[in-house]
Backbone atoms as SQL, in Angstrom:
CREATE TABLE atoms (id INTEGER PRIMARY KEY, chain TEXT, resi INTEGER, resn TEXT, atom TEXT, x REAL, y REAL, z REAL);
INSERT INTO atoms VALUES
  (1, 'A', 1, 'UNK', 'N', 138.018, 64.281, 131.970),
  (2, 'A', 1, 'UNK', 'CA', 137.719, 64.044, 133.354),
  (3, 'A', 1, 'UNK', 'C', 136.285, 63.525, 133.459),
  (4, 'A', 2, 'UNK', 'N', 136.171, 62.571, 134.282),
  (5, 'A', 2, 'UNK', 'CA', 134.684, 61.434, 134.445),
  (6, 'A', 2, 'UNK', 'C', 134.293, 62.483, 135.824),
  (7, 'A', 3, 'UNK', 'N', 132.717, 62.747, 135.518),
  (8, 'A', 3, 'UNK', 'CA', 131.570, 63.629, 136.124),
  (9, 'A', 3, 'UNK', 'C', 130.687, 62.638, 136.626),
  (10, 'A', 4, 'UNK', 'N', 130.403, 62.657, 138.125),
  (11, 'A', 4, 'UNK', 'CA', 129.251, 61.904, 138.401),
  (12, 'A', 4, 'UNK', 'C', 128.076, 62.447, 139.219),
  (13, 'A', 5, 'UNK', 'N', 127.319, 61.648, 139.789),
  (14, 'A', 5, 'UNK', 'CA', 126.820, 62.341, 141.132),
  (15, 'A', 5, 'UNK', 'C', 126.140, 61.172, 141.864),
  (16, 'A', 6, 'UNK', 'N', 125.815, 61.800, 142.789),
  (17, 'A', 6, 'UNK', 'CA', 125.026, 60.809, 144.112),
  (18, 'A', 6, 'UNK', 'C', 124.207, 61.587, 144.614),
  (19, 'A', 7, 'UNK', 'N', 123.140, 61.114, 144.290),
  (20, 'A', 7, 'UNK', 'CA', 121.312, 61.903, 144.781),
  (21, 'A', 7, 'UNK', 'C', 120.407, 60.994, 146.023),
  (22, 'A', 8, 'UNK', 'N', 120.380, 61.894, 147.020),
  (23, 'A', 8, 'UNK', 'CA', 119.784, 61.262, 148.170),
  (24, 'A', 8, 'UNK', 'C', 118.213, 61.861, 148.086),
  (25, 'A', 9, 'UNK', 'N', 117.350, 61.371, 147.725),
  (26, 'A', 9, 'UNK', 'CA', 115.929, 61.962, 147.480),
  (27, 'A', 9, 'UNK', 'C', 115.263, 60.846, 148.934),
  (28, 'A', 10, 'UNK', 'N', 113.690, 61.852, 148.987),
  (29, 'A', 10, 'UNK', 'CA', 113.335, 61.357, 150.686),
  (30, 'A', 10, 'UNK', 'C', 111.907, 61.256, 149.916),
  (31, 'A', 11, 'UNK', 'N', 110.871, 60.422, 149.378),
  (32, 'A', 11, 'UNK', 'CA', 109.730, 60.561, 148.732),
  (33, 'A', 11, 'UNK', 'C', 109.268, 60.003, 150.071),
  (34, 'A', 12, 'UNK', 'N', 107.981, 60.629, 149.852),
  (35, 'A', 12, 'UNK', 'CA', 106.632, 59.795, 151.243),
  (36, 'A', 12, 'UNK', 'C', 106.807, 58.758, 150.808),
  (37, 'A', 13, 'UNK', 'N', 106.375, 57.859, 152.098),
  (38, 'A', 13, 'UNK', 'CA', 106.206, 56.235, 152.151),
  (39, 'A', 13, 'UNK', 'C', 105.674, 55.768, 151.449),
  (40, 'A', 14, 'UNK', 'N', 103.902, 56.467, 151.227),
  (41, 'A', 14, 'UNK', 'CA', 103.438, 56.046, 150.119),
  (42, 'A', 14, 'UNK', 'C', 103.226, 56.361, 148.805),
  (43, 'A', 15, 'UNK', 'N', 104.059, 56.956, 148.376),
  (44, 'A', 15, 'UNK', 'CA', 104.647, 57.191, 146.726),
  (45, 'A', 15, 'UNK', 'C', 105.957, 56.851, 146.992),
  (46, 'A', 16, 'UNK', 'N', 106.649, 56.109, 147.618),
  (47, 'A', 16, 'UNK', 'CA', 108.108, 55.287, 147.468),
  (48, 'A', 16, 'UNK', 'C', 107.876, 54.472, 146.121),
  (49, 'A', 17, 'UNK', 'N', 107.293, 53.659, 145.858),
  (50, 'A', 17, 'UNK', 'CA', 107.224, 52.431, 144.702),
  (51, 'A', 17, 'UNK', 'C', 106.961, 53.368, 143.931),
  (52, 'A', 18, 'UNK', 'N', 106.459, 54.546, 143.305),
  (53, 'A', 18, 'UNK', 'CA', 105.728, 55.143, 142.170),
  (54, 'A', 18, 'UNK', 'C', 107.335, 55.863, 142.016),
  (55, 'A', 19, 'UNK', 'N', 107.771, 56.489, 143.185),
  (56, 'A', 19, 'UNK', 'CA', 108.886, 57.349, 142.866),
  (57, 'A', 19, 'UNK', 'C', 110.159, 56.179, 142.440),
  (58, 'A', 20, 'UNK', 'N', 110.203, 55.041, 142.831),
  (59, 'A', 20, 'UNK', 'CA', 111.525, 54.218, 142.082),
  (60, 'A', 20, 'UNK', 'C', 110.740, 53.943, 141.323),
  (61, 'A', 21, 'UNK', 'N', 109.976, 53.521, 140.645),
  (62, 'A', 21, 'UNK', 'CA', 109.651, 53.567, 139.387),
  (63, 'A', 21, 'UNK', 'C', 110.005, 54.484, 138.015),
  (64, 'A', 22, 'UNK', 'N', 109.921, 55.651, 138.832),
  (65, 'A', 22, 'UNK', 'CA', 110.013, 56.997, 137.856),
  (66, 'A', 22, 'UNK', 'C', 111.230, 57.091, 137.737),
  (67, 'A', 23, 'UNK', 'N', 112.191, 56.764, 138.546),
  (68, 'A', 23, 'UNK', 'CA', 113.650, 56.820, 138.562),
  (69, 'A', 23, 'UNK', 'C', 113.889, 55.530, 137.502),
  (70, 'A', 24, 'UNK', 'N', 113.978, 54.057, 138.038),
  (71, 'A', 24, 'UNK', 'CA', 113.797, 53.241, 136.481),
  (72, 'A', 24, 'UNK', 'C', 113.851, 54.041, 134.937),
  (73, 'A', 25, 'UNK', 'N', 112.406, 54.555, 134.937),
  (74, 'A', 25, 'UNK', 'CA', 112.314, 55.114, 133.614),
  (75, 'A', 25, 'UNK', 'C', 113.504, 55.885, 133.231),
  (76, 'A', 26, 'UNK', 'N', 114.158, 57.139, 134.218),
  (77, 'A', 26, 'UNK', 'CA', 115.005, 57.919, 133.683),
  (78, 'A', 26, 'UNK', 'C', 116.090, 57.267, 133.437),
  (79, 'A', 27, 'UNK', 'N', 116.389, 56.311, 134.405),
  (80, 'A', 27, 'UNK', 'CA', 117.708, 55.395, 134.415),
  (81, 'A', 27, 'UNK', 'C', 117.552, 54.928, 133.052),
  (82, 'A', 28, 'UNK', 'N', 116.290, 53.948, 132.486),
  (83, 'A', 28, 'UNK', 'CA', 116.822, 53.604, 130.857),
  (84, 'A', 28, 'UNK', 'C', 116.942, 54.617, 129.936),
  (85, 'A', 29, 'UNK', 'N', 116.405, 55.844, 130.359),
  (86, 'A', 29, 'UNK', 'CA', 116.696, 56.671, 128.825),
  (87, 'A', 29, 'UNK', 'C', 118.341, 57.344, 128.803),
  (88, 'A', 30, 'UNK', 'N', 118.511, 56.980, 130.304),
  (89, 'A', 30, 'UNK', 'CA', 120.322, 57.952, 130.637),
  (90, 'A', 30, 'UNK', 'C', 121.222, 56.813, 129.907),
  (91, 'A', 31, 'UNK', 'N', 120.447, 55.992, 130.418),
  (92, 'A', 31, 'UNK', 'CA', 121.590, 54.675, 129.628),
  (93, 'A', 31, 'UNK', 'C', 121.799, 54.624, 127.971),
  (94, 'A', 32, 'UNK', 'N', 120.826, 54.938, 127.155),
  (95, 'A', 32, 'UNK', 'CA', 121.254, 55.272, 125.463),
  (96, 'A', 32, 'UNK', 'C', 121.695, 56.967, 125.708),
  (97, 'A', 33, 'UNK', 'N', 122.296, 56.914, 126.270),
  (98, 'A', 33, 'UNK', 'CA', 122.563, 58.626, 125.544),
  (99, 'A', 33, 'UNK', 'C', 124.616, 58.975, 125.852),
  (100, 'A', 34, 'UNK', 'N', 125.018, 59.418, 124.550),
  (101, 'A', 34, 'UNK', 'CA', 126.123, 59.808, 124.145),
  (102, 'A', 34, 'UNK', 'C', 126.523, 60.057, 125.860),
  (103, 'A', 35, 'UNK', 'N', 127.959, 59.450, 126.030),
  (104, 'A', 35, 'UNK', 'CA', 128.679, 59.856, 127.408),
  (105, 'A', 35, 'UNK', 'C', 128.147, 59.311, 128.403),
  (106, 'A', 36, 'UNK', 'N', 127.378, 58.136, 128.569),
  (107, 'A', 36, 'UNK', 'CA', 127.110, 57.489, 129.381),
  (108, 'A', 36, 'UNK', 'C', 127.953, 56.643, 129.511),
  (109, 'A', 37, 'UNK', 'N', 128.335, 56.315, 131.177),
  (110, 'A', 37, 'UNK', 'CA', 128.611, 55.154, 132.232),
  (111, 'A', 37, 'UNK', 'C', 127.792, 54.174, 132.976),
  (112, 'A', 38, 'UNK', 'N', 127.268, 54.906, 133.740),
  (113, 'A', 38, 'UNK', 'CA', 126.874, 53.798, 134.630),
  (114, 'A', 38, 'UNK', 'C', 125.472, 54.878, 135.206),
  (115, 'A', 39, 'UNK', 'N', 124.699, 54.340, 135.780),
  (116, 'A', 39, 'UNK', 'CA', 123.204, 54.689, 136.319),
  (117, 'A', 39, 'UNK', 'C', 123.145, 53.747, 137.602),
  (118, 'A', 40, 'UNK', 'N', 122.779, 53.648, 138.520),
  (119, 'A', 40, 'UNK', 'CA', 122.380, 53.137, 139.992),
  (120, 'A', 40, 'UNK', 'C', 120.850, 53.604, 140.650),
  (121, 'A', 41, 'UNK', 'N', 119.913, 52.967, 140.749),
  (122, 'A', 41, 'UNK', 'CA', 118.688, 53.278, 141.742),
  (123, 'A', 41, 'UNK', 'C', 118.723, 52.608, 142.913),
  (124, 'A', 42, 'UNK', 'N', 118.788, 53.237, 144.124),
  (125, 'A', 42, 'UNK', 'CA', 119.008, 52.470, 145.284),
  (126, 'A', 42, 'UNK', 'C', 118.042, 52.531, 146.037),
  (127, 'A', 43, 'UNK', 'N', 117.375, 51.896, 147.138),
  (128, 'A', 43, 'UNK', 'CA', 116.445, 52.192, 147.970),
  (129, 'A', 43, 'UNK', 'C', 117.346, 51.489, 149.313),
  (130, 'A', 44, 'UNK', 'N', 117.054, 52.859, 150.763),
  (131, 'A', 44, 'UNK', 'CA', 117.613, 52.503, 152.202),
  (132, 'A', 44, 'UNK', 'C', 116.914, 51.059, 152.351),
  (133, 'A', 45, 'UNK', 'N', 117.631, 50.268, 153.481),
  (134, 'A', 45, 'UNK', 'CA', 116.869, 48.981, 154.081),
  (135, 'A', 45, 'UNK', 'C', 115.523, 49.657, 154.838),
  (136, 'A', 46, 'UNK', 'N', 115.754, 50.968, 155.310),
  (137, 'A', 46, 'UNK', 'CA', 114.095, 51.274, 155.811),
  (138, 'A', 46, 'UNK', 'C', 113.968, 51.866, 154.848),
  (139, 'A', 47, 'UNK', 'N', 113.354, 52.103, 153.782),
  (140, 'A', 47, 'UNK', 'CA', 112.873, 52.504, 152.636),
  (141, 'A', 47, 'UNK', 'C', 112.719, 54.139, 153.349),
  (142, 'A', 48, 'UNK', 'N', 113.574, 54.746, 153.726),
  (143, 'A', 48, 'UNK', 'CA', 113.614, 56.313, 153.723),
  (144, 'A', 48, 'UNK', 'C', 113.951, 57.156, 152.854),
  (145, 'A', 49, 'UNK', 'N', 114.943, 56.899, 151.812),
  (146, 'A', 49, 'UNK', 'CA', 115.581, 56.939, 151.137),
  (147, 'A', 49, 'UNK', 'C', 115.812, 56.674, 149.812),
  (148, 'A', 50, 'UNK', 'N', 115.754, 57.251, 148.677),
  (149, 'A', 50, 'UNK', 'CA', 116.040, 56.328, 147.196),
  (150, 'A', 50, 'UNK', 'C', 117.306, 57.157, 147.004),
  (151, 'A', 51, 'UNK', 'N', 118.368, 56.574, 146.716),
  (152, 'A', 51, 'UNK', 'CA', 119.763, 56.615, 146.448),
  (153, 'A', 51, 'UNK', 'C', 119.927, 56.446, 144.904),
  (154, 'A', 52, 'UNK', 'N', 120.146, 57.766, 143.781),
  (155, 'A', 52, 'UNK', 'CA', 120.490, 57.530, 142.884),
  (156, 'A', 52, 'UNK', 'C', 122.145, 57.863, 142.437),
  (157, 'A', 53, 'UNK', 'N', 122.476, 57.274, 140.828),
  (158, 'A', 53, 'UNK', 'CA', 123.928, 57.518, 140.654),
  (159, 'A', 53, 'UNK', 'C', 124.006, 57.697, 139.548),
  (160, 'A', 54, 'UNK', 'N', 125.038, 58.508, 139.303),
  (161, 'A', 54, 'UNK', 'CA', 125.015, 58.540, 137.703),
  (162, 'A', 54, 'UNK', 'C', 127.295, 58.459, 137.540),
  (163, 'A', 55, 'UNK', 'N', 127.455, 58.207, 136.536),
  (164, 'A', 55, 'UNK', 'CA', 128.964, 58.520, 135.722),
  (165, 'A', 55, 'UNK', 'C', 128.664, 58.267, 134.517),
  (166, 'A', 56, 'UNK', 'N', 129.700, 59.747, 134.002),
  (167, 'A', 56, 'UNK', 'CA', 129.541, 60.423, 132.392),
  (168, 'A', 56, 'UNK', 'C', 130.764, 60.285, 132.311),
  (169, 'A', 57, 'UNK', 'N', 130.791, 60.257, 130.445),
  (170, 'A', 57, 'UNK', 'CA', 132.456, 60.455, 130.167),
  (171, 'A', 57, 'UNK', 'C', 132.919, 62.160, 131.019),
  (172, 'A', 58, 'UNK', 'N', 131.564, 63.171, 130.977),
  (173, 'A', 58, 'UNK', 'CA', 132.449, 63.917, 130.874),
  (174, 'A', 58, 'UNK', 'C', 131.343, 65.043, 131.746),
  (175, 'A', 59, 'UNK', 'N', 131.353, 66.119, 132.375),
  (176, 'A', 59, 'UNK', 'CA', 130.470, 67.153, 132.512),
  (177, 'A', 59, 'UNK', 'C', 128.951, 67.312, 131.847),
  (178, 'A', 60, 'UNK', 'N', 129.940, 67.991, 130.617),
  (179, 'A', 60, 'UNK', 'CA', 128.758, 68.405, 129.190),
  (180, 'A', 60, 'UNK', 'C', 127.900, 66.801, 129.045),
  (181, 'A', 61, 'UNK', 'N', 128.282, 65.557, 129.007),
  (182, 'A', 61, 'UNK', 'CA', 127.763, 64.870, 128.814),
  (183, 'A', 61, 'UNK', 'C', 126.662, 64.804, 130.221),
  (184, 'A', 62, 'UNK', 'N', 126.568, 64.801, 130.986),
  (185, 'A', 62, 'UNK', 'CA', 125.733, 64.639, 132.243),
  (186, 'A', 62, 'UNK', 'C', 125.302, 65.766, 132.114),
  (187, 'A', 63, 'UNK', 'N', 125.485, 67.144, 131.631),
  (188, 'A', 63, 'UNK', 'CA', 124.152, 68.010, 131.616),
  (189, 'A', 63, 'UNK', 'C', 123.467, 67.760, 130.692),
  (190, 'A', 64, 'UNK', 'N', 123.937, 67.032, 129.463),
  (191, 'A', 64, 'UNK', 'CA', 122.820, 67.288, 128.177),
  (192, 'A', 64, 'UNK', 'C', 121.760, 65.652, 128.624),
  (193, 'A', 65, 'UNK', 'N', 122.725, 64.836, 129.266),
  (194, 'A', 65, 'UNK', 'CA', 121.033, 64.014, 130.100),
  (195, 'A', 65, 'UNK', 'C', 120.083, 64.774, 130.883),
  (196, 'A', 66, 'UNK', 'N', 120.848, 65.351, 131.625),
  (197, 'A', 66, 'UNK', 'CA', 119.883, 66.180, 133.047),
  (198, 'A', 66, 'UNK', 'C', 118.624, 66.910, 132.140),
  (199, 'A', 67, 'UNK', 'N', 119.334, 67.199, 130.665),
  (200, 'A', 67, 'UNK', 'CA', 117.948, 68.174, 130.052),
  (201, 'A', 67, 'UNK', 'C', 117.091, 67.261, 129.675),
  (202, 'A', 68, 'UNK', 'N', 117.576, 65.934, 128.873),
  (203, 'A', 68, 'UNK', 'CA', 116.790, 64.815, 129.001),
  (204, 'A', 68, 'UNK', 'C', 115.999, 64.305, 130.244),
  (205, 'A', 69, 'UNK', 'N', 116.511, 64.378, 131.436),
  (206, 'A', 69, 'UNK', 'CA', 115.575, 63.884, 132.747),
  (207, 'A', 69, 'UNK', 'C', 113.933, 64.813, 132.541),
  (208, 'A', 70, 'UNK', 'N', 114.909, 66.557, 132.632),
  (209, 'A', 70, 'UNK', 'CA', 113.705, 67.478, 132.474),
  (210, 'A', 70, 'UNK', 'C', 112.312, 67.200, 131.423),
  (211, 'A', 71, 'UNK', 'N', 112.961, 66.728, 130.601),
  (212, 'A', 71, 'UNK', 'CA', 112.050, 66.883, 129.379),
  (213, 'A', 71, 'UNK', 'C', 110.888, 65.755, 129.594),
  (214, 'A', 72, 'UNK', 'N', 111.632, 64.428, 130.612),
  (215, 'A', 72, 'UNK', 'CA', 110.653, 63.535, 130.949),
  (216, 'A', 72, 'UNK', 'C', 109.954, 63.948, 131.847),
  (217, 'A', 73, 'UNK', 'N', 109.837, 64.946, 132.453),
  (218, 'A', 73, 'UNK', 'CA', 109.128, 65.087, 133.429),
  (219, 'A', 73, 'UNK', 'C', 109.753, 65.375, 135.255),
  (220, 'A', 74, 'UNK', 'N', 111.204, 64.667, 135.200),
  (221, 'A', 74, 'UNK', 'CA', 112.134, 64.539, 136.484),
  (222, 'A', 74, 'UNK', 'C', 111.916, 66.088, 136.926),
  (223, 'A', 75, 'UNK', 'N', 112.572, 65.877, 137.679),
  (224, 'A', 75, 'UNK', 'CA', 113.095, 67.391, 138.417),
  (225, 'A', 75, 'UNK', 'C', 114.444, 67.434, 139.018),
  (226, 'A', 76, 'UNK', 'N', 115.348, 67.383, 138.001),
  (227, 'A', 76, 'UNK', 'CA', 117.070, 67.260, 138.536),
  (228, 'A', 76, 'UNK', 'C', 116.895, 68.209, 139.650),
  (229, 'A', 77, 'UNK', 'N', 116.801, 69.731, 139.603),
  (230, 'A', 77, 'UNK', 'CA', 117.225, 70.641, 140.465),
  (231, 'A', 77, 'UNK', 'C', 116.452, 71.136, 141.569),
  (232, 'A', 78, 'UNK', 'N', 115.356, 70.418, 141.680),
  (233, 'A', 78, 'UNK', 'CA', 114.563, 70.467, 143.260),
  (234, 'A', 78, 'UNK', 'C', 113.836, 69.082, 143.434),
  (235, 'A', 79, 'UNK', 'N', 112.251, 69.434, 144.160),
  (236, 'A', 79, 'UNK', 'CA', 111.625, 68.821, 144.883),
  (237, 'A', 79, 'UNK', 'C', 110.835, 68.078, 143.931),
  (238, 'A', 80, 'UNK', 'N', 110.231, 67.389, 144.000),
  (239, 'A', 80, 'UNK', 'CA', 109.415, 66.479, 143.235),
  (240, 'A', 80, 'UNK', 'C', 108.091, 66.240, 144.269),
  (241, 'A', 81, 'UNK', 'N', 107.042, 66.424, 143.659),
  (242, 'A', 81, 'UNK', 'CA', 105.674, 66.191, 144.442),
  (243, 'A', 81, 'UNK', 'C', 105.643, 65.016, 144.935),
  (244, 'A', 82, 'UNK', 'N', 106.302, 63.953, 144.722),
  (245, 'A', 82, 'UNK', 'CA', 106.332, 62.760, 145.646),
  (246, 'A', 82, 'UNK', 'C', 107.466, 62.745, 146.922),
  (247, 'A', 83, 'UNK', 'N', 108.396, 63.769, 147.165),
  (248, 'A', 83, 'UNK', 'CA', 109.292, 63.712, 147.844),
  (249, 'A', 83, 'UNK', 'C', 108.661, 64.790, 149.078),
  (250, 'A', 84, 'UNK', 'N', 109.073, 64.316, 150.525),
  (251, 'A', 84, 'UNK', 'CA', 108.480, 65.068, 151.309),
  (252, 'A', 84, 'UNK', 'C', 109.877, 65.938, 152.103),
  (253, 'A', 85, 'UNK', 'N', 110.665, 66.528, 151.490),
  (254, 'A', 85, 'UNK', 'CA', 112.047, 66.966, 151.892),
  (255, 'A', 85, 'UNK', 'C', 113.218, 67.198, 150.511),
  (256, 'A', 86, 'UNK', 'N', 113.660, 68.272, 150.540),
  (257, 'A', 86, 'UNK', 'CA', 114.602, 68.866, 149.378),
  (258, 'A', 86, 'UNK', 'C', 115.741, 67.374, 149.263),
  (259, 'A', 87, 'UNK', 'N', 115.821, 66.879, 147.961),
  (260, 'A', 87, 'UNK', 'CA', 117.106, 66.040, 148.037),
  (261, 'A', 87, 'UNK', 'C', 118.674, 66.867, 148.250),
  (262, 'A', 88, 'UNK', 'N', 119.220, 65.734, 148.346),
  (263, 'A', 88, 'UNK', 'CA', 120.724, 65.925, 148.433),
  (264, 'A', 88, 'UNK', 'C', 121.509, 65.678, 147.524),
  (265, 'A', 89, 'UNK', 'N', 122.125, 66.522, 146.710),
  (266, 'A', 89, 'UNK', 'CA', 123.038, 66.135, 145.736),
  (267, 'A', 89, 'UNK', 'C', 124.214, 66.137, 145.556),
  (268, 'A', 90, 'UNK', 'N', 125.325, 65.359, 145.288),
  (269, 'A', 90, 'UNK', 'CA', 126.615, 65.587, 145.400),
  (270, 'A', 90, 'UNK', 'C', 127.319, 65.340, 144.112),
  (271, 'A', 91, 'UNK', 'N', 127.656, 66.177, 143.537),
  (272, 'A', 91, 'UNK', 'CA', 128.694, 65.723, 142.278),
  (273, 'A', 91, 'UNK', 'C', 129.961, 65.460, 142.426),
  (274, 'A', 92, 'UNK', 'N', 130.548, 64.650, 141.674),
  (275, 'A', 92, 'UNK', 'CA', 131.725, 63.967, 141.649),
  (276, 'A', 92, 'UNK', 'C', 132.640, 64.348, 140.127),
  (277, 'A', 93, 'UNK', 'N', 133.898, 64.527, 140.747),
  (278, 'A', 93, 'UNK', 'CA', 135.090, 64.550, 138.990),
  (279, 'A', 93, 'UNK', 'C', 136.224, 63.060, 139.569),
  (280, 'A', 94, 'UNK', 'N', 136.396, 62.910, 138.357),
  (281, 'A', 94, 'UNK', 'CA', 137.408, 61.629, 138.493),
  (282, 'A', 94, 'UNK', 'C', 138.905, 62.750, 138.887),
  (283, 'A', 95, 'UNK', 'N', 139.776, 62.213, 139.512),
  (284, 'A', 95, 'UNK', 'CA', 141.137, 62.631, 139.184),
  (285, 'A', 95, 'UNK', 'C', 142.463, 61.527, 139.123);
């Protein structure tokens, strides 16, 4: 079964460019790693918003990135000092 998610993060206006940046970075290291699909960085048309995505072959495969995000520095499971509001996260299973 294919594991995904959809992350609605809210960074201040002015750490928007620093915070898609930092997302970039994680996006290329998710992309070499065992059980990878697909990666997405999105930004709203009013830049309120950075919209990320992820699909894994599988669960286990999308947590053993998430420890990879950690290790760079990310913060899968809360707030990030550039974000001015808790993100939103939604995981996804294929059926």
């Amino acid at each position: 079964m294919s594991f995904g998610f959809v992350a609605f993060h809210y960074p201040a206006p002015e750490h928007l460019e620093e915070f898609v940046a930092e997302c970039h970075q994680v996006a290329e290291a998710i992309r070499r790693q065992p059980g990878f699909v697909s990666v997405g960085v999105w930004v709203t048309p009013d830049g309120d918003a950075v919209v990320t995505t992820g699909a894994f072959e599988s669960e286990e495969a999308f947590r053993a990135t998430a420890d990879l995000a950690r290790e760079m520095g990310a913060t899968p499971d809360g707030l990030s000092d550039l974000e001015v509001r808790p993100r939103e996260v939604h995981f996804l299973v294929s059926r």
